[in-house]
XYZ file of C-alpha atoms in Angstrom:
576
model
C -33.930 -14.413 13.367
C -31.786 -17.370 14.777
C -31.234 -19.158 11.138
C -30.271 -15.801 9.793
C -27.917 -15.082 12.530
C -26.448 -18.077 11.647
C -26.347 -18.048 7.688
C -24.780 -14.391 8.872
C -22.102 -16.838 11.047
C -21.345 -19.360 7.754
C -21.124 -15.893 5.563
C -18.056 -14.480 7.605
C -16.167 -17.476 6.937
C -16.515 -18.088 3.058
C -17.366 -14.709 1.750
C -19.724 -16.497 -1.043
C -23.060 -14.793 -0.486
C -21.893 -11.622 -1.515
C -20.937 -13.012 -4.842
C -24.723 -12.977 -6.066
C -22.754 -9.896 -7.993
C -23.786 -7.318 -10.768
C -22.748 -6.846 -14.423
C -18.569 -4.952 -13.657
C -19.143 -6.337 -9.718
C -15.791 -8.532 -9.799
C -13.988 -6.335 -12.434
C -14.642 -3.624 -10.339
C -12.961 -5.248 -7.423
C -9.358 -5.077 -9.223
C -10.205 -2.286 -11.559
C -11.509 1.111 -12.060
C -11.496 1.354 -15.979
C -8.584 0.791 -18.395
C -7.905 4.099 -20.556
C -6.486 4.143 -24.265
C -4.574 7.461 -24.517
C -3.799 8.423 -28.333
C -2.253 11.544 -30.065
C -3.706 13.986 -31.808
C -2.253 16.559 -33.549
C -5.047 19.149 -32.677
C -5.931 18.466 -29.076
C -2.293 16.741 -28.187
C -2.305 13.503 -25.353
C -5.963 12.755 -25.570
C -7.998 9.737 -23.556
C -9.386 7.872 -26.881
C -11.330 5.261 -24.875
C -12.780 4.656 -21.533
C -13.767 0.616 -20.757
C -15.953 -0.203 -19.491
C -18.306 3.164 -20.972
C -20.060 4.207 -17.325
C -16.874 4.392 -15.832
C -16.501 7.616 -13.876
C -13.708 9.677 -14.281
C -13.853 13.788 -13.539
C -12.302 16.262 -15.920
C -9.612 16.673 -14.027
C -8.500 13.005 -13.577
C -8.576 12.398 -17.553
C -6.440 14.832 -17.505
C -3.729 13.272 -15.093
C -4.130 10.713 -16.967
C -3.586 11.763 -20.560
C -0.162 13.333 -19.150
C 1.049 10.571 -17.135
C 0.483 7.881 -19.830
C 2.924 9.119 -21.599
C 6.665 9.498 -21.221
C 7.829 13.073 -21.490
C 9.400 14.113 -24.814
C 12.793 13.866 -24.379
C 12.612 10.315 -22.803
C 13.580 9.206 -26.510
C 11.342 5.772 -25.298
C 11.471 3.831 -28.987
C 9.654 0.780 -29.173
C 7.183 -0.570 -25.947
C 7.982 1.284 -22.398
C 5.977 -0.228 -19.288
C 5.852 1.842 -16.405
C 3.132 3.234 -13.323
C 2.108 6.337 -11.881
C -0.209 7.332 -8.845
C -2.246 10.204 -8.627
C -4.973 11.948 -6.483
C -8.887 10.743 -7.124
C -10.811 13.852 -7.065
C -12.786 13.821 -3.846
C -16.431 13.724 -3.428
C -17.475 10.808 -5.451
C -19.196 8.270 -3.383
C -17.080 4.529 -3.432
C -19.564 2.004 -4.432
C -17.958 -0.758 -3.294
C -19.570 -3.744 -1.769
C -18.664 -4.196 2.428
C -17.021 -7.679 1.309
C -13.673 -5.631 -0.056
C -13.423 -3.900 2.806
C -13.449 -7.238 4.618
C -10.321 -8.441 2.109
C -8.485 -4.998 3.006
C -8.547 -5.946 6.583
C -6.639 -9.160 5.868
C -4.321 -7.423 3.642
C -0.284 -6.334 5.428
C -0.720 -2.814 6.404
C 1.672 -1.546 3.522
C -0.527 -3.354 1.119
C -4.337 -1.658 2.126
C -5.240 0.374 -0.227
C -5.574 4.065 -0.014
C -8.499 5.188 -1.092
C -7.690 8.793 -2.205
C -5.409 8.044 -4.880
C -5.712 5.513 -7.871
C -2.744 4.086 -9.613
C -2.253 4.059 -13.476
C -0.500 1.229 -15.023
C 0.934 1.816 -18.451
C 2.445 0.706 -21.562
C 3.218 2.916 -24.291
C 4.297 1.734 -27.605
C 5.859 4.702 -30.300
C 6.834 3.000 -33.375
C 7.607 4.642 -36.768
C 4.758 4.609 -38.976
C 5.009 6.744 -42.546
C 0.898 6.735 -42.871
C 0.646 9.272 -39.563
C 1.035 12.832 -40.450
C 4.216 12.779 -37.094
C 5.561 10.082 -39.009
C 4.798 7.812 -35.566
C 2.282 5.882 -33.641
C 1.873 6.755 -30.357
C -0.522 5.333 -27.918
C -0.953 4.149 -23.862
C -2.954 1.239 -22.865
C -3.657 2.257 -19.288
C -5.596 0.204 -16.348
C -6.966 2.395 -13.524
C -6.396 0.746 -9.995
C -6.755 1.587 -6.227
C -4.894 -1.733 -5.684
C -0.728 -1.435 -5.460
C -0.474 -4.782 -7.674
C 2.859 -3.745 -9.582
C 4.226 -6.710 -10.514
C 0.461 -8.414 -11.628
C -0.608 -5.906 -13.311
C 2.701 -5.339 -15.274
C 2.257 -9.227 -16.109
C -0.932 -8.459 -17.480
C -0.129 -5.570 -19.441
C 2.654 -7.402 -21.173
C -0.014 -10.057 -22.115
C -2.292 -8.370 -23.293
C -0.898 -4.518 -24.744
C 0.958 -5.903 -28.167
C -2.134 -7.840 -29.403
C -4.648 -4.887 -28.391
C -2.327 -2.281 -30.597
C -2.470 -4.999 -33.482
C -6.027 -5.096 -32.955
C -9.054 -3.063 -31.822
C -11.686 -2.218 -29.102
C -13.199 -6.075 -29.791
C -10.078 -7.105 -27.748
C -10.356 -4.385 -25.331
C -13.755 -5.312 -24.266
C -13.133 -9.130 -24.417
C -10.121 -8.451 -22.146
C -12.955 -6.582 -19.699
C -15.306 -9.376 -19.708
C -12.667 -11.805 -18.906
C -11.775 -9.937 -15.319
C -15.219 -9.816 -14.765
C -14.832 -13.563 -14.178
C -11.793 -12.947 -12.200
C -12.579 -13.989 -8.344
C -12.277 -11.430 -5.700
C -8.753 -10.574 -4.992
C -8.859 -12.845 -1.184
C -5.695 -12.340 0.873
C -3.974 -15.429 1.304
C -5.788 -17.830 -1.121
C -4.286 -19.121 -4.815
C -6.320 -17.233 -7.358
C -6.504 -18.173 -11.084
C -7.007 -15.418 -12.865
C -7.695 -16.146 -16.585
C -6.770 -13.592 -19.496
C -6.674 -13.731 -23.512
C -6.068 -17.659 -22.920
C -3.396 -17.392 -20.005
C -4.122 -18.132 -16.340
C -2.179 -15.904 -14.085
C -1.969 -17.688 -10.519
C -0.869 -15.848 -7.675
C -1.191 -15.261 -4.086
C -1.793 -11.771 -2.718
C -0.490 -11.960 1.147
C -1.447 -11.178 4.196
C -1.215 -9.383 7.198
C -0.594 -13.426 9.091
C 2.096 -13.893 6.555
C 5.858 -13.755 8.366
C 7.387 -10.668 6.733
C 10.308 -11.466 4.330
C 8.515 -15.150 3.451
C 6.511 -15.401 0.083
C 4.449 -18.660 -0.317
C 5.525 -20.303 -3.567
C 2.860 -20.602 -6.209
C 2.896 -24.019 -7.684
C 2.921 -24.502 -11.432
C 0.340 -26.997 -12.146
C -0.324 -28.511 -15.493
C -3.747 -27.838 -16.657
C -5.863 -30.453 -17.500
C -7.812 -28.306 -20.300
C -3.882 -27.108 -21.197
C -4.214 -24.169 -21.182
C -1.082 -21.838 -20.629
C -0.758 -20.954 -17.030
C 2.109 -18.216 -15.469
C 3.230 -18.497 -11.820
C 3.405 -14.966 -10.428
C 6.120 -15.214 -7.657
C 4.821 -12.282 -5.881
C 2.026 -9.557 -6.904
C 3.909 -5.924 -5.609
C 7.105 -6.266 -5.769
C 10.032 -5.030 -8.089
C 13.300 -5.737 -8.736
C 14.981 -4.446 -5.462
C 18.470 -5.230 -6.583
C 18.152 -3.808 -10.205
C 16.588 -0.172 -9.034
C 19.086 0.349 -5.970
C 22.438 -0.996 -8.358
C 22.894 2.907 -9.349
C 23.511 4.076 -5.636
C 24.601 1.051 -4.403
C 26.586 2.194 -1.972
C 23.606 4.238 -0.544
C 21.035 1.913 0.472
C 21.380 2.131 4.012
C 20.958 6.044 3.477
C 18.457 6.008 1.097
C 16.512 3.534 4.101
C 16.751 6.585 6.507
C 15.328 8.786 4.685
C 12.759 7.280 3.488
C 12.333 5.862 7.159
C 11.879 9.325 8.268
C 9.328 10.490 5.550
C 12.299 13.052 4.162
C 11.783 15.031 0.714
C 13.252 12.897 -1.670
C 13.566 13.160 -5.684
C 14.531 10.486 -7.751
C 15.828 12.149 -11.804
C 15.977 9.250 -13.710
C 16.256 9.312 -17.679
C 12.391 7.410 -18.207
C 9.605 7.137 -16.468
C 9.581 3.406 -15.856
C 13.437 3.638 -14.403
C 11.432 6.687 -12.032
C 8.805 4.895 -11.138
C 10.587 1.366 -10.441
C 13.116 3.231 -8.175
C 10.364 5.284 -6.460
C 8.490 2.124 -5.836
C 11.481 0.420 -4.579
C 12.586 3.251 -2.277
C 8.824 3.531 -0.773
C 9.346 -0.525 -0.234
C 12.468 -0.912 1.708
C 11.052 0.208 5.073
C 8.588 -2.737 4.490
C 6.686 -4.195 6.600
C 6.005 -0.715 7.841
C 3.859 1.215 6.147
C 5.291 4.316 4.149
C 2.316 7.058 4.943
C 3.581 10.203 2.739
C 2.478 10.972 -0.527
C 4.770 9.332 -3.312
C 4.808 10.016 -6.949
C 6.185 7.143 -9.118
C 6.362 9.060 -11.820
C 5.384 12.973 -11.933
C 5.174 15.529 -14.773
C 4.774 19.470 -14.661
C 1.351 18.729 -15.866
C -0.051 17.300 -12.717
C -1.833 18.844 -10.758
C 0.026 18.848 -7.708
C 2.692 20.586 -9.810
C 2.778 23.643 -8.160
C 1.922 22.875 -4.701
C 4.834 20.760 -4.667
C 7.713 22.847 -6.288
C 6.526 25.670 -4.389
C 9.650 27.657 -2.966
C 7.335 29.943 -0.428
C 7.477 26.538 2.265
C 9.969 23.215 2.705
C 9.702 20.711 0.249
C 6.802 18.565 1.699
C 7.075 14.878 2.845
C 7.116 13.408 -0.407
C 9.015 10.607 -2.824
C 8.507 11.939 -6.439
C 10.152 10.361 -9.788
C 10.729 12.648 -12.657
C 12.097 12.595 -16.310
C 12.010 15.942 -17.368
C 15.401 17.896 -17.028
C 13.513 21.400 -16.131
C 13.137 19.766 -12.694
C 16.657 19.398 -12.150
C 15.989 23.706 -12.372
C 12.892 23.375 -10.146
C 13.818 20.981 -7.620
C 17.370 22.167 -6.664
C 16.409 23.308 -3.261
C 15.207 20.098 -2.332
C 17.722 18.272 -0.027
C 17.899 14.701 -0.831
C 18.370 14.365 -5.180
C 18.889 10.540 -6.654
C 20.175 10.810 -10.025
C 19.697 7.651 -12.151
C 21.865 6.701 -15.462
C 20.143 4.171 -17.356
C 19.253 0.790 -15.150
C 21.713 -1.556 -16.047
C 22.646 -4.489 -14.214
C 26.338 -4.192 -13.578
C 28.684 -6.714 -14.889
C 31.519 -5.731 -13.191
C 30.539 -4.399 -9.593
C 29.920 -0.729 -9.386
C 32.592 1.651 -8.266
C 32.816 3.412 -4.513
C 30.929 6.945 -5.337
C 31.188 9.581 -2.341
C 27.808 11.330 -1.503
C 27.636 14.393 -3.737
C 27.238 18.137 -2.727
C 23.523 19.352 -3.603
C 25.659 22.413 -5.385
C 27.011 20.519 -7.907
C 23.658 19.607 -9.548
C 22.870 22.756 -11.293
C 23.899 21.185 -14.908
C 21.326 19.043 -16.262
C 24.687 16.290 -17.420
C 25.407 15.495 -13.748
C 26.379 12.440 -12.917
C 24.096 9.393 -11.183
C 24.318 9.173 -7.490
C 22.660 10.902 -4.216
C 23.191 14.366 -3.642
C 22.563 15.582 0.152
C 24.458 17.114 2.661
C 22.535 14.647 5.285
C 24.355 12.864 7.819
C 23.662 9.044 8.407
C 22.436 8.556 12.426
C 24.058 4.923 11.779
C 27.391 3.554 10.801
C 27.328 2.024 7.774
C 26.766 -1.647 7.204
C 29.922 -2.942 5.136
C 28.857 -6.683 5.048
C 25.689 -6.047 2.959
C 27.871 -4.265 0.399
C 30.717 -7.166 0.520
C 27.891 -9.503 0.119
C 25.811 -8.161 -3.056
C 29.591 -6.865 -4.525
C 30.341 -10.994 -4.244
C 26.832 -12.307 -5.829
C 27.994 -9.860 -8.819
C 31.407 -11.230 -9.273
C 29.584 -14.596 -9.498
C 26.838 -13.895 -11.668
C 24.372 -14.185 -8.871
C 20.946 -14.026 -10.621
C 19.506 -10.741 -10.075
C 15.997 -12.347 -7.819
C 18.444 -14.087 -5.657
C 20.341 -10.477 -4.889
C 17.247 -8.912 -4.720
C 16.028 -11.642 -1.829
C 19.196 -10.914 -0.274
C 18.654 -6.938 -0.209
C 15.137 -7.496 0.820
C 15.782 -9.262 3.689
C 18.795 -7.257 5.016
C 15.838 -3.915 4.828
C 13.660 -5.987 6.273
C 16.139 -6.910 9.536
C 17.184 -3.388 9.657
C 13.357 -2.182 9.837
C 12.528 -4.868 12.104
C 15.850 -4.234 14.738
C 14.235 -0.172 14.162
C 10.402 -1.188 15.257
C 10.559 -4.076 17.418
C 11.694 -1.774 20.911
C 8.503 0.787 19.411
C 6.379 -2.177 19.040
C 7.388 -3.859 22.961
C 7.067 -0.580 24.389
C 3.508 0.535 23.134
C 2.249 -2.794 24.118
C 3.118 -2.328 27.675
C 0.508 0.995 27.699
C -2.417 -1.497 27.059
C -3.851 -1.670 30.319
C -4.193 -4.926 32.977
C -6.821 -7.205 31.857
C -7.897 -7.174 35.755
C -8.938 -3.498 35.099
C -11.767 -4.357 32.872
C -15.077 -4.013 34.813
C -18.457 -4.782 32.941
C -19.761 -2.396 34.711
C -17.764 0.315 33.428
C -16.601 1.794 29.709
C -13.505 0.428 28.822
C -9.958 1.458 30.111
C -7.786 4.235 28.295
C -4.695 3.061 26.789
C -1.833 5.175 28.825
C -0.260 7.927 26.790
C 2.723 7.787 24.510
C 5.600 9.427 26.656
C 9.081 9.947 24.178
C 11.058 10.009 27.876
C 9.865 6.751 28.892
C 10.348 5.245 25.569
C 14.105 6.365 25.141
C 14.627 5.151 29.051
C 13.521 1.593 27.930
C 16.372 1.933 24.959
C 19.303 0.907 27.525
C 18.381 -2.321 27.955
C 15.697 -3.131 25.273
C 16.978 -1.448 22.048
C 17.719 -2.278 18.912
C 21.429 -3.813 19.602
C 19.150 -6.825 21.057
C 18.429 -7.721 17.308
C 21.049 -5.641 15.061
C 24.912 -5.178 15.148
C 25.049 -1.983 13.605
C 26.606 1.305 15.726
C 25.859 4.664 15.812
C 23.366 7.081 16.977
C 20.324 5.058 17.459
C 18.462 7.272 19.664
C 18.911 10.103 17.182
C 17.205 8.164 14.696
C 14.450 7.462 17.006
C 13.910 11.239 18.177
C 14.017 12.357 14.472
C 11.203 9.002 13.779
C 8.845 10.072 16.500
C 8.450 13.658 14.406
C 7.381 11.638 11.040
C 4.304 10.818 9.338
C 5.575 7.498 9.367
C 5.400 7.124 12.944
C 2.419 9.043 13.483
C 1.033 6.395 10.534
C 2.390 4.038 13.017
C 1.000 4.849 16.346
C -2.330 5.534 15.064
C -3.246 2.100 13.605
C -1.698 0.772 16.787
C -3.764 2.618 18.931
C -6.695 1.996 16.876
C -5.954 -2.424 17.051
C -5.549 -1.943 21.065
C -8.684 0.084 21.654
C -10.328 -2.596 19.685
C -8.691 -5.157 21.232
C -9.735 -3.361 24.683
C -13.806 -2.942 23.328
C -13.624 -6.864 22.874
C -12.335 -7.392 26.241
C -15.178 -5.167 27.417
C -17.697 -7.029 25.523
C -16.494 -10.955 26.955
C -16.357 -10.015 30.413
C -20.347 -8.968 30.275
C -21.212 -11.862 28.112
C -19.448 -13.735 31.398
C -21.898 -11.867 33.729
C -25.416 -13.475 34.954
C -26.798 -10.713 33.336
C -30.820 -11.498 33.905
C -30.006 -12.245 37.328
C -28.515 -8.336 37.441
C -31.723 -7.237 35.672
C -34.102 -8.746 38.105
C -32.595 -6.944 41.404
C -32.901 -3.592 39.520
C -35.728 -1.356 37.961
C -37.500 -1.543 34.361
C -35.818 1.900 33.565
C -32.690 0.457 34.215
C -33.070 -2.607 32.571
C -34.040 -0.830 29.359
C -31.150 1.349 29.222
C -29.299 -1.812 29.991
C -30.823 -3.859 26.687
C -30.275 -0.746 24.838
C -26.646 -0.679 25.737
C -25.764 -4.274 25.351
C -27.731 -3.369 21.262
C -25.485 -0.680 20.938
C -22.325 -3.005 21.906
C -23.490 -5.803 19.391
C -24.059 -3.285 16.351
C -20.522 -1.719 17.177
C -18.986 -5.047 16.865
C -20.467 -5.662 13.783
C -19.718 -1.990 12.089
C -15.975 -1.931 13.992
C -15.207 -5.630 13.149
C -14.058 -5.784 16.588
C -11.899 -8.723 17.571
C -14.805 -10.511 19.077
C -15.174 -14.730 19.091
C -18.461 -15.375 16.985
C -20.263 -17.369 20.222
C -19.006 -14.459 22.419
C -21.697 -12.145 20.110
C -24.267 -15.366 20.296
C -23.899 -15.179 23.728
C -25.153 -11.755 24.467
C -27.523 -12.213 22.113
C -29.088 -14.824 23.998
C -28.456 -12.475 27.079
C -30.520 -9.494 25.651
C -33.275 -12.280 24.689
C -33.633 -13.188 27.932
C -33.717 -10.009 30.018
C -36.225 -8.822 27.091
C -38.406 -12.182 27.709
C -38.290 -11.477 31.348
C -40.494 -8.037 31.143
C -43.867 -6.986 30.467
C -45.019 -7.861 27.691
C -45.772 -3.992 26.497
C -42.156 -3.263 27.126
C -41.417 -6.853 25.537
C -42.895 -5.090 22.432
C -40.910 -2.083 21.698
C -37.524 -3.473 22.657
C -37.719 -6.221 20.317
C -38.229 -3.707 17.811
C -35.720 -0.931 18.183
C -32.444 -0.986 17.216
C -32.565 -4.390 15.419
């Protein structure tokens, strides 16, 4: 067993062995299935295609698909539209997924892990006049089918590969398939080539060890074999600067609410202005995790349609983007409403708009900005505005005032999180009270009292400037699904943390010399314990040094080797 163990040891570092992978294996690991959605005058938006064929999809997720793939009518979207959407997998399908992703997801930021009960779609839709079609147009959706949140690489890889499949045919399609089927796994933290149609796409997918707000550059190099390479400077992101230019003078608003997990609808005039913005908006409270549903873009055809216009509760906990002017009807009694003109970068810096009243949105012409009568907890931040207002009088470049918006968010959510983050530390208990001999310590319990009491001295105006009612903020925080998000992967990573503790201080016990003062029942329920403990490492990926498992293996070994030889038997055998 020892040269296993060890081959076991090599595996977690390189994650090679698992590679000895199927037919789909690696083109499963970055995608579901990509979907061509056509027209048809009979049957309407129709998937034409599925790639590759054994893909599973249920009834009910074609037909998400077929409406979210393409833009609703009066979009007017002429020519080749790119945009996303993200939509419920139907449950009880098993995930065949090999144990090694689950490893990458671990090394992934937490805002970056993907959720597994929703895919996303990624789309571009081309309508061009054509006088042979009986509609006098060509319509159709090249789609990929992802749980990963890779906007910006699969956008990249969309626009490489979408015009030449519409000039072409299903050949393509399938070549496209089998060439990320040679893609490697998508490894936090490593430079990945990832070949397509003749292009290499490099890029580098972050992780959770990353500093927030710093993106590794990804180096251009000049192939020998010359082929074209692209350097992807990030794989998620979007244009900060060009989705928040429209309410400009709302960002620190806009960062509340989506802080605190508030309703929010974003009316744009096409789906990929919708679902930039709503991607944006569910980004700015980065690097913590936004843990409501959001809808990128959303049509009256899904099928959360009526569960979330519903008038008979609140509007839920959700970010949705929509195009379709019957939801300016629908959604008027929802409190916070974005309206979005056409994304333009501004040439001349955007004019001071007052919040608008929610009243005034009845007609479907109103103008762009946020309506909401909600109150800012915090004074507003001038020098951001003064800032980006200055990079636009100077023809900033767009990624530079995007950098700068993306790290003022960033400082803001940081000043917010860093008094949370000190103070739930501190109910990890001593390290002193960590007996072998007993189960682990609790962690203390969350107490809102003593959390606002450590505030006065420790709160945020250690790290930010900005006035106003901070504590408000926090007491309105504590009630979200963002904070309960929050606490709950925090208590998970300390009880972890505390099992691991558990585990080296018996590896750091004589424990044969224990065994020998006491009886052969107890002994046995001892080896059986200390099993139990090693298997729980493995299935928990507790934060346990390799020897420190070694170690107690040897241990059990030993008190094992020490019995009868009967007993000898059977404990060798269970539990292995």
């Amino acid at each position: 067993g020892t040269a296993g163990a060890a081959a076991g040891d090599a595996g977690a570092e390189r994650p090679e062995p698992c590679l000895s992978l199927l037919p789909w294996d690696r083109f499963s690991a970055w995608l579901h299935c990509v979907c061509v959605v056509g027209f048809d005058l009979e049957l309407g938006q129709a998937v034409e295609v599925i790639y590759p064929p054994h893909s599973k999809l249920t009834d009910k997720e074609k037909t998400n698909i077929c409406y979210l793939s393409f833009p609703d009518s009066n979009s007017g979207c002429h020519g080749d539209t790119q945009f996303c959407f993200r939509f419920r997998r139907s449950p009880g399908r098993k995930v065949s997924f090999c144990c090694f992703l689950d490893q990458l997801d671990r090394d992934l930021p937490v805002y970056l892990k993907k959720d597994s009960a929703y895919y996303y779609g990624y789309v571009y839709f081309r309508q061009v006049r054509d006088k042979s079609l009986k509609r006098g147009y060509f319509q159709k959706s090249l789609v990929l089918i992802s749980k990963l949140p890779y906007v910006h690489l699969f956008r990249t890889m969309l626009k490489q590969i979408a015009p030449e499949y519409f000039e072409k045919s299903e050949a393509f399609l399938e070549a496209v398939c089998s060439d990320v089927d040679r893609w490697p796994p998508p490894v936090p933290g490593q430079v990945l080539q990832l070949p397509i149609m003749g292009v290499i796409m490099k890029l580098r997918i972050p992780t959770y060890r990353d500093k927030p707000g710093t993106t590794p550059i990804v180096q251009n190099m000049l192939q020998a074999d010359a082929q074209i390479s692209m350097a992807l400077p990030t794989v998620h992101e979007v244009d900060l600067f060009r989705c928040f230019c429209p309410v400009f003078f709302h960002i620190q608003m806009l960062w509340e609410l989506v802080l605190l997990g508030e309703p929010l609808v974003v009316m744009a005039p096409s789906p990929s202005e919708s679902s930039e913005t709503v991607l944006a908006l569910v980004s700015c409270i980065s690097p913590l995790k936004y843990c409501s549903d959001f809808r990128p873009y959303f049509t009256i055809h899904d099928s959360e349609f009526k569960e979330y216009t519903t008038r008979t509760q609140a509007p839920p906990s959700v970010i949705l983007g929509v195009t379709n002017p019957f939801f300016a009807k629908t959604l008027q009694h929802w409190p916070h409403i974005i309206r979005i003109g056409d994304i333009k970068l501004p040439g001349e810096v955007p004019k001071q708009v007052k919040v608008k009243k929610l009243k005034n949105l009845k007609t479907l012409d109103s103008k762009p900005g946020v309506y909401t009568s909600y109150k800012p907890y915090l004074n507003k931040d001038e020098e951001i505005v003064k800032q980006l207002q200055k990079g636009v009088q100077q023809k900033r470049p767009t990624e530079a005032q995007s950098v700068i918006l993306r790290r003022y968010f960033l400082e803001l959510t940081e000043s917010f999180i860093i008094p949370l983050e000190r103070y739930v530390a501190s109910l990890m208990p001593l390290q002193k009270s960590i007996s072998p001999w007993k189960s682990p310590p609790q962690l203390r319990q969350f107490s809102q009292e003593d959390f606002m009491k450590t505030l006065e001295k420790a709160g945020p105006q250690l790290t930010s400037g900005l006035k106003g009612d901070w504590i408000g903020l926090y007491r309105h925080f504590l009630k979200s699904p963002n904070f309960d998000g929050w606490f709950r992967s925090r208590q998970k990573e300390m009880t972890q943390k505390l099992e691991a503790l558990h585990l080296e201080a018996l590896c750091n016990e004589n424990l044969v010399f224990w065994s020998q003062k006491h009886t052969e029942v107890e002994t046995v329920d001892l080896v059986l314990k200390l099993k139990n403990k090693l298997l729980q490492a493995d299935r928990e990926h507790l934060p346990v040094k390799t020897d420190t498992l070694k170690k107690l293996q040897t241990h059990i070994n030993d008190i094992i080797l020490a019995l009868p030889d009967d007993l000898q038997d059977i404990l060798l055998k269970t539990g292995t």
